[in-house]
Amino acid sequence: MEIELLPHQYEFMERDADKRLALVTGVGCGKTMVAAMWLLQQAQDGQNSIVSAQNYSALHKVVFSELQRQARRFNIDYNYNKQEKVMTFSNGAIIYGASSEAYDSVLGLTNISNYLADEAAYSCEQLRNNCEERCRGVDLKGRIIKARYRYTTT
């Protein structure tokens, strides 16, 4: 399936060389959509990720809803545990959800390659620090890759 992206969305998807990358645009510019596409791409490449939002309501209603919408769009098989805010894939990749309401919930997670903060300006610093510290840049096959941090915000 071919998808036409706006220039800022295309750049967000393609700039793999950057360890940190922020997408700062107005409301309704497709930040969460392209962030979900990026996370799914990483999962398909066998990388585990953490995605965060300012609270659990936003995490479920906005972020994981968009992840599921994009997974269906691209025919990606997944399971979503609403209670745990965890999305798993047939290749073993996992996307873990986290929020500012429980910023220590990611402690103990290992084999995380990527961190994406949706609406990062509204999340607490401790959450972002904890999530970034989990990233060790290892994929599911044990290959060392560069950990990447992505942020969206208005």
PDB file of C-alpha atoms in Angstrom:
ATOM      1  CA  MET A   1       0.000   0.000   0.000  1.00  0.00           C
ATOM      2  CA  GLU A   2       1.377   3.365  -0.992  1.00  0.00           C
ATOM      3  CA  ILE A   3       0.777   6.213   1.431  1.00  0.00           C
ATOM      4  CA  GLU A   4       1.240   9.862   0.597  1.00  0.00           C
ATOM      5  CA  LEU A   5       2.812  11.746   3.477  1.00  0.00           C
ATOM      6  CA  LEU A   6       3.231  15.448   4.040  1.00  0.00           C
ATOM      7  CA  PRO A   7       6.863  16.669   4.016  1.00  0.00           C
ATOM      8  CA  HIS A   8       7.120  16.877   7.832  1.00  0.00           C
ATOM      9  CA  GLN A   9       5.650  13.364   8.164  1.00  0.00           C
ATOM     10  CA  TYR A  10       7.978  11.918   5.546  1.00  0.00           C
ATOM     11  CA  GLU A  11      10.993  13.458   7.268  1.00  0.00           C
ATOM     12  CA  PHE A  12       9.883  11.985  10.620  1.00  0.00           C
ATOM     13  CA  MET A  13       9.667   8.512   9.070  1.00  0.00           C
ATOM     14  CA  GLU A  14      12.942   8.672   7.170  1.00  0.00           C
ATOM     15  CA  ARG A  15      15.416  10.335   9.549  1.00  0.00           C
ATOM     16  CA  ASP A  16      16.811   7.161  11.117  1.00  0.00           C
ATOM     17  CA  ALA A  17      20.307   8.551  11.620  1.00  0.00           C
ATOM     18  CA  ASP A  18      19.138  10.963  14.321  1.00  0.00           C
ATOM     19  CA  LYS A  19      19.174   9.654  17.867  1.00  0.00           C
ATOM     20  CA  ARG A  20      16.615  12.310  18.901  1.00  0.00           C
ATOM     21  CA  LEU A  21      13.957  13.800  16.678  1.00  0.00           C
ATOM     22  CA  ALA A  22      10.967  15.984  17.525  1.00  0.00           C
ATOM     23  CA  LEU A  23       7.908  16.660  15.408  1.00  0.00           C
ATOM     24  CA  VAL A  24       6.392  19.965  16.519  1.00  0.00           C
ATOM     25  CA  THR A  25       3.307  21.056  14.599  1.00  0.00           C
ATOM     26  CA  GLY A  26      -0.193  22.318  15.220  1.00  0.00           C
ATOM     27  CA  VAL A  27      -3.274  20.342  16.163  1.00  0.00           C
ATOM     28  CA  GLY A  28      -4.514  18.065  13.386  1.00  0.00           C
ATOM     29  CA  CYS A  29      -1.251  17.920  11.410  1.00  0.00           C
ATOM     30  CA  GLY A  30      -0.875  14.123  11.649  1.00  0.00           C
ATOM     31  CA  LYS A  31       1.725  13.846  14.394  1.00  0.00           C
ATOM     32  CA  THR A  32       0.168  10.868  16.171  1.00  0.00           C
ATOM     33  CA  MET A  33      -0.665   9.134  12.895  1.00  0.00           C
ATOM     34  CA  VAL A  34       2.902   9.256  11.598  1.00  0.00           C
ATOM     35  CA  ALA A  35       4.243   8.384  15.071  1.00  0.00           C
ATOM     36  CA  ALA A  36       2.062   5.250  15.048  1.00  0.00           C
ATOM     37  CA  MET A  37       3.318   4.370  11.579  1.00  0.00           C
ATOM     38  CA  TRP A  38       6.912   4.799  12.757  1.00  0.00           C
ATOM     39  CA  LEU A  39       6.346   2.586  15.831  1.00  0.00           C
ATOM     40  CA  LEU A  40       4.740  -0.125  13.702  1.00  0.00           C
ATOM     41  CA  GLN A  41       7.666   0.021  11.291  1.00  0.00           C
ATOM     42  CA  GLN A  42      10.057  -0.539  14.196  1.00  0.00           C
ATOM     43  CA  ALA A  43       7.939  -3.454  15.462  1.00  0.00           C
ATOM     44  CA  GLN A  44       7.965  -5.037  11.998  1.00  0.00           C
ATOM     45  CA  ASP A  45      11.776  -4.718  12.077  1.00  0.00           C
ATOM     46  CA  GLY A  46      11.826  -6.731  15.334  1.00  0.00           C
ATOM     47  CA  GLN A  47      12.340  -3.857  17.748  1.00  0.00           C
ATOM     48  CA  ASN A  48      10.548  -3.320  21.041  1.00  0.00           C
ATOM     49  CA  SER A  49       9.412   0.195  21.882  1.00  0.00           C
ATOM     50  CA  ILE A  50       7.863   2.265  24.634  1.00  0.00           C
ATOM     51  CA  VAL A  51       5.249   4.872  23.771  1.00  0.00           C
ATOM     52  CA  SER A  52       4.106   7.433  26.331  1.00  0.00           C
ATOM     53  CA  ALA A  53       1.363   9.989  26.742  1.00  0.00           C
ATOM     54  CA  GLN A  54       0.470  12.485  29.449  1.00  0.00           C
ATOM     55  CA  ASN A  55      -2.156  10.158  31.002  1.00  0.00           C
ATOM     56  CA  TYR A  56      -3.657   6.709  30.532  1.00  0.00           C
ATOM     57  CA  SER A  57      -6.797   8.091  28.931  1.00  0.00           C
ATOM     58  CA  ALA A  58      -4.774   9.758  26.152  1.00  0.00           C
ATOM     59  CA  LEU A  59      -2.572   6.686  25.849  1.00  0.00           C
ATOM     60  CA  HIS A  60      -5.577   4.444  25.177  1.00  0.00           C
ATOM     61  CA  LYS A  61      -7.993   6.779  23.387  1.00  0.00           C
ATOM     62  CA  VAL A  62      -5.445   8.529  21.197  1.00  0.00           C
ATOM     63  CA  VAL A  63      -2.159   6.645  20.900  1.00  0.00           C
ATOM     64  CA  PHE A  64      -3.198   2.983  20.999  1.00  0.00           C
ATOM     65  CA  SER A  65      -6.342   3.734  19.008  1.00  0.00           C
ATOM     66  CA  GLU A  66      -4.146   5.194  16.266  1.00  0.00           C
ATOM     67  CA  LEU A  67      -1.688   2.302  16.494  1.00  0.00           C
ATOM     68  CA  GLN A  68      -4.557  -0.136  15.990  1.00  0.00           C
ATOM     69  CA  ARG A  69      -6.000   1.912  13.121  1.00  0.00           C
ATOM     70  CA  GLN A  70      -2.647   1.958  11.324  1.00  0.00           C
ATOM     71  CA  ALA A  71      -2.016  -1.750  12.009  1.00  0.00           C
ATOM     72  CA  ARG A  72      -5.358  -2.578  10.371  1.00  0.00           C
ATOM     73  CA  ARG A  73      -4.572  -0.208   7.491  1.00  0.00           C
ATOM     74  CA  PHE A  74      -1.315  -2.058   6.777  1.00  0.00           C
ATOM     75  CA  ASN A  75      -2.689  -5.549   7.558  1.00  0.00           C
ATOM     76  CA  ILE A  76      -0.347  -6.065  10.515  1.00  0.00           C
ATOM     77  CA  ASP A  77      -1.455  -8.798  12.925  1.00  0.00           C
ATOM     78  CA  TYR A  78      -1.392  -7.688  16.544  1.00  0.00           C
ATOM     79  CA  ASN A  79      -2.886  -8.266  19.975  1.00  0.00           C
ATOM     80  CA  TYR A  80      -3.707  -5.357  22.261  1.00  0.00           C
ATOM     81  CA  ASN A  81      -4.059  -5.748  26.012  1.00  0.00           C
ATOM     82  CA  LYS A  82      -6.133  -2.729  27.036  1.00  0.00           C
ATOM     83  CA  GLN A  83      -5.567  -3.320  30.753  1.00  0.00           C
ATOM     84  CA  GLU A  84      -1.779  -3.457  30.442  1.00  0.00           C
ATOM     85  CA  LYS A  85      -1.520  -0.981  27.504  1.00  0.00           C
ATOM     86  CA  VAL A  86       0.672  -3.429  25.578  1.00  0.00           C
ATOM     87  CA  MET A  87       0.575  -4.296  21.889  1.00  0.00           C
ATOM     88  CA  THR A  88       2.248  -7.521  20.750  1.00  0.00           C
ATOM     89  CA  PHE A  89       3.070  -8.782  17.262  1.00  0.00           C
ATOM     90  CA  SER A  90       3.542 -12.203  15.679  1.00  0.00           C
ATOM     91  CA  ASN A  91       7.313 -11.674  15.323  1.00  0.00           C
ATOM     92  CA  GLY A  92       7.612 -11.190  19.111  1.00  0.00           C
ATOM     93  CA  ALA A  93       7.939  -7.397  19.053  1.00  0.00           C
ATOM     94  CA  ILE A  94       6.165  -5.424  21.769  1.00  0.00           C
ATOM     95  CA  ILE A  95       5.039  -1.825  22.145  1.00  0.00           C
ATOM     96  CA  TYR A  96       4.656  -0.933  25.827  1.00  0.00           C
ATOM     97  CA  GLY A  97       2.505   1.999  26.913  1.00  0.00           C
ATOM     98  CA  ALA A  98       3.415   4.370  29.764  1.00  0.00           C
ATOM     99  CA  SER A  99       1.986   7.565  31.219  1.00  0.00           C
ATOM    100  CA  SER A 100       2.915  10.364  33.593  1.00  0.00           C
ATOM    101  CA  GLU A 101       0.384   8.935  36.053  1.00  0.00           C
ATOM    102  CA  ALA A 102       2.703   5.972  36.703  1.00  0.00           C
ATOM    103  CA  TYR A 103       6.118   7.101  35.473  1.00  0.00           C
ATOM    104  CA  ASP A 104       7.885   4.235  37.219  1.00  0.00           C
ATOM    105  CA  SER A 105       5.837   1.538  35.432  1.00  0.00           C
ATOM    106  CA  VAL A 106       8.590   1.061  32.828  1.00  0.00           C
ATOM    107  CA  LEU A 107      11.291   0.272  35.362  1.00  0.00           C
ATOM    108  CA  GLY A 108      12.553  -3.247  34.785  1.00  0.00           C
ATOM    109  CA  LEU A 109      11.713  -3.359  31.075  1.00  0.00           C
ATOM    110  CA  THR A 110      14.605  -4.618  28.966  1.00  0.00           C
ATOM    111  CA  ASN A 111      15.425  -5.081  25.286  1.00  0.00           C
ATOM    112  CA  ILE A 112      13.842  -1.757  24.373  1.00  0.00           C
ATOM    113  CA  SER A 113      15.128  -0.123  21.199  1.00  0.00           C
ATOM    114  CA  ASN A 114      12.934   2.958  20.834  1.00  0.00           C
ATOM    115  CA  TYR A 115      11.003   5.484  22.841  1.00  0.00           C
ATOM    116  CA  LEU A 116       8.270   7.711  21.472  1.00  0.00           C
ATOM    117  CA  ALA A 117       6.619  10.432  23.580  1.00  0.00           C
ATOM    118  CA  ASP A 118       3.312  11.605  22.117  1.00  0.00           C
ATOM    119  CA  GLU A 119       2.544  15.191  23.152  1.00  0.00           C
ATOM    120  CA  ALA A 120       5.831  15.214  25.056  1.00  0.00           C
ATOM    121  CA  ALA A 121       5.350  18.759  26.388  1.00  0.00           C
ATOM    122  CA  TYR A 122       2.473  17.475  28.533  1.00  0.00           C
ATOM    123  CA  SER A 123       4.382  14.536  30.056  1.00  0.00           C
ATOM    124  CA  CYS A 124       6.478  14.718  33.191  1.00  0.00           C
ATOM    125  CA  GLU A 125      10.252  14.781  32.926  1.00  0.00           C
ATOM    126  CA  GLN A 126      10.637  11.712  35.159  1.00  0.00           C
ATOM    127  CA  LEU A 127       8.555   9.638  32.729  1.00  0.00           C
ATOM    128  CA  ARG A 128      10.691  10.696  29.780  1.00  0.00           C
ATOM    129  CA  ASN A 129      13.892   9.993  31.721  1.00  0.00           C
ATOM    130  CA  ASN A 130      12.707   6.539  32.824  1.00  0.00           C
ATOM    131  CA  CYS A 131      11.631   5.611  29.304  1.00  0.00           C
ATOM    132  CA  GLU A 132      14.858   6.814  27.703  1.00  0.00           C
ATOM    133  CA  GLU A 133      16.919   4.892  30.275  1.00  0.00           C
ATOM    134  CA  ARG A 134      15.175   1.643  29.229  1.00  0.00           C
ATOM    135  CA  CYS A 135      16.448   1.967  25.653  1.00  0.00           C
ATOM    136  CA  ARG A 136      19.502  -0.162  25.181  1.00  0.00           C
ATOM    137  CA  GLY A 137      19.452  -0.497  21.395  1.00  0.00           C
ATOM    138  CA  VAL A 138      19.049  -4.274  21.015  1.00  0.00           C
ATOM    139  CA  ASP A 139      16.573  -5.892  18.639  1.00  0.00           C
ATOM    140  CA  LEU A 140      14.795  -9.243  19.091  1.00  0.00           C
ATOM    141  CA  LYS A 141      17.671 -11.105  17.421  1.00  0.00           C
ATOM    142  CA  GLY A 142      20.187  -9.612  19.853  1.00  0.00           C
ATOM    143  CA  ARG A 143      21.699  -7.292  17.261  1.00  0.00           C
ATOM    144  CA  ILE A 144      22.991  -3.989  18.580  1.00  0.00           C
ATOM    145  CA  ILE A 145      21.197  -1.032  17.041  1.00  0.00           C
ATOM    146  CA  LYS A 146      21.209   2.643  17.902  1.00  0.00           C
ATOM    147  CA  ALA A 147      18.526   3.521  20.443  1.00  0.00           C
ATOM    148  CA  ARG A 148      16.222   6.232  19.133  1.00  0.00           C
ATOM    149  CA  TYR A 149      14.012   8.758  20.879  1.00  0.00           C
ATOM    150  CA  ARG A 150      11.123  10.427  19.088  1.00  0.00           C
ATOM    151  CA  TYR A 151       8.838  13.172  20.382  1.00  0.00           C
ATOM    152  CA  THR A 152       5.656  14.778  19.103  1.00  0.00           C
ATOM    153  CA  THR A 153       4.118  17.907  20.540  1.00  0.00           C
ATOM    154  CA  THR A 154       2.112  20.985  19.646  1.00  0.00           C
TER     155      THR A 154
END
